[in-house]
Amino acid sequence: MTSNKQLAAIQNAFDGIALLDENGIYQFMNKAHAQLFGYDSVDELVGQSWKFIYAPEYADRIEHDVFPMLNLKGYWSGETIGISKDKKPVLQYVSLTKLPDGGLICICRENLNSITAAKLQYLMANLGKSILVEDEYHKIVMVNNQFCELFKIPSKPQDLIGADCLEALCKALPLFKDPTLVMETFSAVADKRDTVIGHEVLLADGTILERDYVPIIIDNTFKGQLWSYTDVTQNRQLQRSLLDAKNRAVASEKAKSGFLSNMSHEIRTPMNAIIGFAEQLSFTALNPEQAFFVNNITDAAGGLLGVINDILDLSRIEAGKMNIEKEVINLRQIIISVENILKPKTEEKGLQFTSVVADDIKDRLFADEVRIRQILINIVGNAIKFTETGAINLMVDLTEENDHKQFLAIVCKDSGIGISNDSIARVFDEFFQESHDSDHRSNGSGLGLAITKTLIDLMGGVITICSEKGLGTTVTMKIPFELVTDDELIIEHNPNEELNLIAGKQILLVEDNKLNRLVFKMMLSNMKADVDEAENGLEALDKLRESTYDLVLMDIQMPVMDGTSALQIIKKIYGDSIPVIALTAAAFNSEVSHMLNLGFSDCITKPIDQKNLQTRLYQFFKNGSAKEKYYQKIEMEILANINEMAGGDVTQASKLIGYLLEELVFSLAEWEKSLEKRDWNAARTILHREKVMIKSIGITGFDGLISEVEDDSVPKTDSELILMYSQLTDLLKILKARFSH
Ligand code: ADP
């Protein structure tokens, strides 16, 4: 073989081959050697020391462990871990042979085998954790640098091999914040020999460590254990400050919604009296001047209520609590009633009002009646407000239709003052009002269009405005309405029918506010109901002992005994035989569902006028508890959700839900046991485990309740917790029973 051939063989060898001088400097190497360490050209390494391809501490180890052997025997082979050009570990087999001139021949290849001691040591050194492995006799088998540094051990890791672990621990004890506790948990964990991950340990200097313990069991025999410590001080500090910030934000959000719901209660309660008394006054014989005064009181009170409602709506939107309900509506009837409400205003201004609803629009559609009404009153109300002469037209047309939906265009056109080009883009901004004319400005809050737009967005629709200054404005709302597929009918009735059903009913009115009691009593007496009164929950219980009632109307916030506590006692004594309707100044829908969850048959929100109270009572006496409707709604949501998952097979979906709920109720039996024992931690763990299932079934209404239970920033009493948990279990049981049919 010529020397050229020899050289070519070395150049093309699969293994890395290199020649080093007596100082460990690369003199020559083949391509495979350079490539093993990620270098394209041998020139990048030739001339460098071998230490160039090792981490400094690893190079120290080679000098310390390998070179003495090499000098003694003339060769060494084994596994090493180098570092590639892009800083990745290179696991390799290396064979080193000493040359007579003091130089070295190095032959190496990649080590593709599974973990070896060398790799383990490398891993331990680079894991970023402090690790110690001891054998079954508490002798240290492996320990890394970080461990020595963390516990201020003045020795090198390799010098600790074989040392007694317990002795080392005793030496390190003063470093811990609570040495006795450390000793106790150390023994307890080691005695139990169960893996423990993430146990928090505190050092005296404030460092927070997370300790993992892993027993090493081979062939059912205990062979030692691994202790690993991670410094999580920074993480914890960050977590704590994030949690603090979150708690502060939650607390301020809570304070805000608490303030709003209190304010709403404080304002709505006297408003109930003002609106109620003005209404009662209008029923009496009045001379024209008195009638004028009463009309003005009613108008002003209505306006004030409108502003309060707008502000509450805005805060609902901000709190993400604005929900769109789904019920069967008749759009034609809603438009007629909106027209009737606004008629006095159009007549007063001498404006013409026409409304046309296209014939092909279905009589029954799914929508949120209250919100559709609110949108129409807002838009048509604006048209009237900003128009002095001419006409207002409201048109509803069908623009598109499929098997599930009708897409409607609701267009309101006026011949009023119009909106300038500059302002048109801003009319949906909160508090924006273009008009400087005090007559128009004083009549609103500038929130109407902002709220209307959000409501239409939530319904999946769009609103646009076209306007020309001095000529008029056209508002177009395109909203999808779901079709009603079952044969639920809107029962038409007249006010006499309502009165006939309510007359003669024995009603117990429980309300602490004297004025409100008076207004409600007058309204109910006008409906010819038989009214008895109580000032608080306790008095109500006395009354219930003495007489029988068809219905209890119960205020919630009352001194001596509040409405909720009274309801619980009524339920205990009389079961479901006495229906109780809550009278609240509730600002949020969630509060209304909360009342229904608590067991109230319905929830009537104050302020309420006689006409609406009459309709609500009629609905109650005719159709029974609103709870039924409430459960139907939850059922519908769940069915729609699972139906989608089941690919549209309704029977399958219903079966699936029954099965899931059964599972859920079954595992919740465990929950009830923990509640009996007041073991809140266990109850919470179960809730945490089951919430995914609850959500996957689609019981979305409980998100708020679950996060309230899980929210540690607000302390809760035992009875509050029991109430929250039992609301959930009760609902799940009811749903299970309903879906099993
Ligand atoms: P508000 O009516 O309470 O002032 P809105 O949010 O409903 O608040 O309306 C915001 C502003 O948009 C009004 O103040 C008015 O300047 C303008 N605007 C709304 N509708 C009309 C309309 N039909 N004609 C003229 N201007 C209108």
mmCIF file of C-alpha atoms in Angstrom, residues 535-735:
data_model
loop_
_atom_site.group_PDB
_atom_site.id
_atom_site.type_symbol
_atom_site.label_atom_id
_atom_site.label_comp_id
_atom_site.label_asym_id
_atom_site.label_seq_id
_atom_site.Cartn_x
_atom_site.Cartn_y
_atom_site.Cartn_z
ATOM 1 C CA GLU A 535 -91.875 41.976 57.452
ATOM 2 C CA ASN A 536 -89.172 39.320 57.398
ATOM 3 C CA GLY A 537 -88.507 35.601 56.985
ATOM 4 C CA LEU A 538 -89.256 34.769 60.603
ATOM 5 C CA GLU A 539 -92.644 36.469 60.509
ATOM 6 C CA ALA A 540 -93.366 34.655 57.260
ATOM 7 C CA LEU A 541 -92.745 31.301 58.971
ATOM 8 C CA ASP A 542 -95.230 32.301 61.712
ATOM 9 C CA LYS A 543 -97.831 33.229 59.097
ATOM 10 C CA LEU A 544 -97.292 29.951 57.249
ATOM 11 C CA ARG A 545 -97.961 28.068 60.474
ATOM 12 C CA GLU A 546 -101.283 29.884 60.901
ATOM 13 C CA SER A 547 -102.725 29.825 57.357
ATOM 14 C CA THR A 548 -102.299 28.223 53.976
ATOM 15 C CA TYR A 549 -101.182 30.193 50.947
ATOM 16 C CA ASP A 550 -101.128 29.609 47.202
ATOM 17 C CA LEU A 551 -97.919 31.568 46.864
ATOM 18 C CA VAL A 552 -95.258 33.387 48.879
ATOM 19 C CA LEU A 553 -93.628 36.476 47.367
ATOM 20 C CA MET A 554 -90.336 36.757 49.235
ATOM 21 C CA ASP A 555 -87.888 39.661 49.309
ATOM 22 C CA ILE A 556 -84.262 38.470 49.621
ATOM 23 C CA GLN A 557 -82.403 41.081 51.655
ATOM 24 C CA MET A 558 -84.290 41.448 54.936
ATOM 25 C CA PRO A 559 -83.277 41.926 58.568
ATOM 26 C CA VAL A 560 -83.896 39.217 61.245
ATOM 27 C CA MET A 561 -84.177 36.424 58.678
ATOM 28 C CA ASP A 562 -83.419 36.864 54.974
ATOM 29 C CA GLY A 563 -85.376 35.323 52.126
ATOM 30 C CA THR A 564 -82.884 32.573 51.324
ATOM 31 C CA SER A 565 -82.735 31.261 54.903
ATOM 32 C CA ALA A 566 -86.531 31.406 55.141
ATOM 33 C CA LEU A 567 -86.813 29.400 51.903
ATOM 34 C CA GLN A 568 -84.508 26.672 53.230
ATOM 35 C CA ILE A 569 -86.686 26.297 56.338
ATOM 36 C CA ILE A 570 -89.918 26.331 54.297
ATOM 37 C CA LYS A 571 -88.475 23.578 52.072
ATOM 38 C CA LYS A 572 -87.532 21.530 55.123
ATOM 39 C CA ILE A 573 -90.954 21.796 56.746
ATOM 40 C CA TYR A 574 -93.314 21.883 53.763
ATOM 41 C CA GLY A 575 -91.228 20.368 50.953
ATOM 42 C CA ASP A 576 -92.284 21.709 47.559
ATOM 43 C CA SER A 577 -95.936 22.233 48.530
ATOM 44 C CA ILE A 578 -95.589 25.996 49.028
ATOM 45 C CA PRO A 579 -94.200 27.826 46.000
ATOM 46 C CA VAL A 580 -91.967 30.772 46.850
ATOM 47 C CA ILE A 581 -91.111 33.451 44.282
ATOM 48 C CA ALA A 582 -88.059 35.601 44.995
ATOM 49 C CA LEU A 583 -88.428 39.374 44.785
ATOM 50 C CA THR A 584 -85.003 40.786 44.027
ATOM 51 C CA ALA A 585 -83.315 43.827 42.642
ATOM 52 C CA ALA A 586 -81.017 41.392 40.819
ATOM 53 C CA ALA A 587 -78.827 43.054 38.266
ATOM 54 C CA PHE A 588 -77.388 39.991 36.579
ATOM 55 C CA ASN A 589 -78.996 37.002 34.890
ATOM 56 C CA SER A 590 -76.680 34.765 36.855
ATOM 57 C CA GLU A 591 -78.358 36.003 40.051
ATOM 58 C CA VAL A 592 -81.743 34.980 38.670
ATOM 59 C CA SER A 593 -80.490 31.453 37.872
ATOM 60 C CA HIS A 594 -78.854 31.422 41.300
ATOM 61 C CA MET A 595 -82.285 32.030 42.851
ATOM 62 C CA LEU A 596 -83.800 29.198 40.809
ATOM 63 C CA ASN A 597 -80.932 26.912 41.807
ATOM 64 C CA LEU A 598 -81.572 27.761 45.427
ATOM 65 C CA GLY A 599 -85.098 26.430 45.028
ATOM 66 C CA PHE A 600 -87.214 29.526 44.411
ATOM 67 C CA SER A 601 -90.041 28.834 41.965
ATOM 68 C CA ASP A 602 -89.336 32.008 40.042
ATOM 69 C CA CYS A 603 -87.519 35.292 40.433
ATOM 70 C CA ILE A 604 -89.236 38.632 39.888
ATOM 71 C CA THR A 605 -86.958 41.635 39.503
ATOM 72 C CA LYS A 606 -87.848 44.949 41.094
ATOM 73 C CA PRO A 607 -88.904 47.557 40.068
ATOM 74 C CA ILE A 608 -91.989 46.064 38.461
ATOM 75 C CA ASP A 609 -95.228 47.713 37.458
ATOM 76 C CA GLN A 610 -98.664 46.251 37.942
ATOM 77 C CA LYS A 611 -99.061 45.128 34.334
ATOM 78 C CA ASN A 612 -95.845 43.140 34.327
ATOM 79 C CA LEU A 613 -96.397 41.730 37.793
ATOM 80 C CA GLN A 614 -99.824 40.584 36.657
ATOM 81 C CA THR A 615 -98.375 38.840 33.582
ATOM 82 C CA ARG A 616 -95.636 37.157 35.638
ATOM 83 C CA LEU A 617 -98.101 35.896 38.252
ATOM 84 C CA TYR A 618 -100.471 34.735 35.520
ATOM 85 C CA GLN A 619 -97.632 32.813 33.852
ATOM 86 C CA PHE A 620 -96.736 31.281 37.184
ATOM 87 C CA PHE A 621 -100.283 30.182 38.074
ATOM 88 C CA LYS A 622 -100.877 28.956 34.525
ATOM 89 C CA ASN A 623 -97.591 27.193 33.731
ATOM 90 C CA GLY A 624 -96.193 26.479 37.166
ATOM 91 C CA SER A 625 -92.683 27.096 38.347
ATOM 92 C CA ALA A 626 -90.260 28.910 36.056
ATOM 93 C CA LYS A 627 -87.779 26.287 37.135
ATOM 94 C CA GLU A 628 -89.247 23.867 34.600
ATOM 95 C CA LYS A 629 -88.451 26.310 31.814
ATOM 96 C CA TYR A 630 -85.026 26.839 33.328
ATOM 97 C CA TYR A 631 -84.240 23.124 33.310
ATOM 98 C CA GLN A 632 -85.596 22.819 29.795
ATOM 99 C CA LYS A 633 -83.185 25.527 28.724
ATOM 100 C CA ILE A 634 -80.207 23.789 30.333
ATOM 101 C CA GLU A 635 -81.348 20.516 28.775
ATOM 102 C CA MET A 636 -81.566 22.139 25.372
ATOM 103 C CA GLU A 637 -78.029 23.515 25.665
ATOM 104 C CA ILE A 638 -76.654 20.155 26.754
ATOM 105 C CA LEU A 639 -78.492 18.319 23.989
ATOM 106 C CA ALA A 640 -77.270 20.743 21.332
ATOM 107 C CA ASN A 641 -73.708 20.333 22.578
ATOM 108 C CA ILE A 642 -73.689 16.537 22.745
ATOM 109 C CA ASN A 643 -75.738 16.298 19.563
ATOM 110 C CA GLU A 644 -72.936 18.033 17.746
ATOM 111 C CA MET A 645 -70.472 15.546 19.256
ATOM 112 C CA ALA A 646 -72.731 12.601 18.341
ATOM 113 C CA GLY A 647 -72.895 13.800 14.737
ATOM 114 C CA GLY A 648 -76.558 14.772 14.836
ATOM 115 C CA ASP A 649 -78.113 11.521 16.116
ATOM 116 C CA VAL A 650 -80.491 12.852 18.800
ATOM 117 C CA THR A 651 -81.395 9.485 20.347
ATOM 118 C CA GLN A 652 -77.766 8.533 20.574
ATOM 119 C CA ALA A 653 -76.921 11.924 22.068
ATOM 120 C CA SER A 654 -79.661 11.646 24.691
ATOM 121 C CA LYS A 655 -78.476 8.160 25.657
ATOM 122 C CA LEU A 656 -74.907 9.381 25.845
ATOM 123 C CA ILE A 657 -75.881 12.241 28.149
ATOM 124 C CA GLY A 658 -77.862 9.890 30.410
ATOM 125 C CA TYR A 659 -74.820 7.666 30.630
ATOM 126 C CA LEU A 660 -72.407 10.528 31.311
ATOM 127 C CA LEU A 661 -74.650 12.010 33.970
ATOM 128 C CA GLU A 662 -75.032 8.618 35.610
ATOM 129 C CA GLU A 663 -71.248 8.327 35.800
ATOM 130 C CA LEU A 664 -71.042 11.799 37.192
ATOM 131 C CA VAL A 665 -73.700 11.314 39.845
ATOM 132 C CA PHE A 666 -72.060 8.037 40.805
ATOM 133 C CA SER A 667 -68.676 9.626 41.397
ATOM 134 C CA LEU A 668 -70.372 12.478 43.177
ATOM 135 C CA ALA A 669 -71.586 10.099 45.868
ATOM 136 C CA GLU A 670 -67.973 10.212 46.994
ATOM 137 C CA TRP A 671 -68.297 13.943 47.000
ATOM 138 C CA GLU A 672 -71.336 13.925 49.254
ATOM 139 C CA LYS A 673 -69.383 11.842 51.739
ATOM 140 C CA SER A 674 -66.586 14.385 51.844
ATOM 141 C CA LEU A 675 -69.146 17.156 52.299
ATOM 142 C CA GLU A 676 -70.681 15.336 55.250
ATOM 143 C CA LYS A 677 -67.235 15.173 56.821
ATOM 144 C CA ARG A 678 -66.636 18.844 55.952
ATOM 145 C CA ASP A 679 -63.495 17.679 54.157
ATOM 146 C CA TRP A 680 -63.276 20.667 51.798
ATOM 147 C CA ASN A 681 -59.941 19.617 50.342
ATOM 148 C CA ALA A 682 -61.338 16.277 49.241
ATOM 149 C CA ALA A 683 -64.517 17.910 47.905
ATOM 150 C CA ARG A 684 -62.449 20.355 45.938
ATOM 151 C CA THR A 685 -60.219 17.661 44.483
ATOM 152 C CA ILE A 686 -63.309 15.813 43.258
ATOM 153 C CA LEU A 687 -64.764 18.996 41.786
ATOM 154 C CA HIS A 688 -61.465 19.667 40.044
ATOM 155 C CA ARG A 689 -61.503 16.147 38.631
ATOM 156 C CA GLU A 690 -65.132 16.237 37.526
ATOM 157 C CA LYS A 691 -65.271 19.734 36.134
ATOM 158 C CA VAL A 692 -63.887 18.652 32.780
ATOM 159 C CA MET A 693 -66.706 16.116 32.522
ATOM 160 C CA ILE A 694 -69.262 18.721 33.643
ATOM 161 C CA LYS A 695 -67.984 21.069 30.963
ATOM 162 C CA SER A 696 -67.823 18.385 28.290
ATOM 163 C CA ILE A 697 -71.488 17.607 28.874
ATOM 164 C CA GLY A 698 -72.122 21.280 28.233
ATOM 165 C CA ILE A 699 -73.417 22.414 31.609
ATOM 166 C CA THR A 700 -71.983 25.826 30.941
ATOM 167 C CA GLY A 701 -74.120 27.667 33.472
ATOM 168 C CA PHE A 702 -71.938 26.294 36.235
ATOM 169 C CA ASP A 703 -68.644 27.839 35.155
ATOM 170 C CA GLY A 704 -69.225 30.785 37.484
ATOM 171 C CA LEU A 705 -70.145 28.594 40.434
ATOM 172 C CA ILE A 706 -67.154 26.293 39.933
ATOM 173 C CA SER A 707 -64.685 29.143 39.732
ATOM 174 C CA GLU A 708 -66.329 30.723 42.778
ATOM 175 C CA VAL A 709 -65.797 27.492 44.752
ATOM 176 C CA GLU A 710 -62.210 27.269 43.525
ATOM 177 C CA ASP A 711 -61.440 30.925 44.174
ATOM 178 C CA ASP A 712 -59.388 31.104 47.358
ATOM 179 C CA SER A 713 -59.234 34.874 47.402
ATOM 180 C CA VAL A 714 -62.752 35.016 48.820
ATOM 181 C CA PRO A 715 -63.181 33.237 52.173
ATOM 182 C CA LYS A 716 -66.335 31.155 52.404
ATOM 183 C CA THR A 717 -68.215 29.832 55.393
ATOM 184 C CA ASP A 718 -69.034 26.128 55.717
ATOM 185 C CA SER A 719 -72.704 26.757 55.013
ATOM 186 C CA GLU A 720 -71.909 28.802 51.891
ATOM 187 C CA LEU A 721 -69.717 25.967 50.611
ATOM 188 C CA ILE A 722 -72.365 23.360 51.334
ATOM 189 C CA LEU A 723 -74.903 25.495 49.487
ATOM 190 C CA MET A 724 -72.635 25.880 46.460
ATOM 191 C CA TYR A 725 -71.753 22.206 46.244
ATOM 192 C CA SER A 726 -75.300 21.031 46.831
ATOM 193 C CA GLN A 727 -76.599 23.303 44.060
ATOM 194 C CA LEU A 728 -74.345 21.455 41.667
ATOM 195 C CA THR A 729 -75.147 17.952 42.908
ATOM 196 C CA ASP A 730 -78.861 18.684 42.994
ATOM 197 C CA LEU A 731 -78.834 19.970 39.444
ATOM 198 C CA LEU A 732 -76.843 16.982 38.214
ATOM 199 C CA LYS A 733 -79.275 14.594 39.890
ATOM 200 C CA ILE A 734 -82.293 16.374 38.414
ATOM 201 C CA LEU A 735 -80.723 16.348 34.956
#
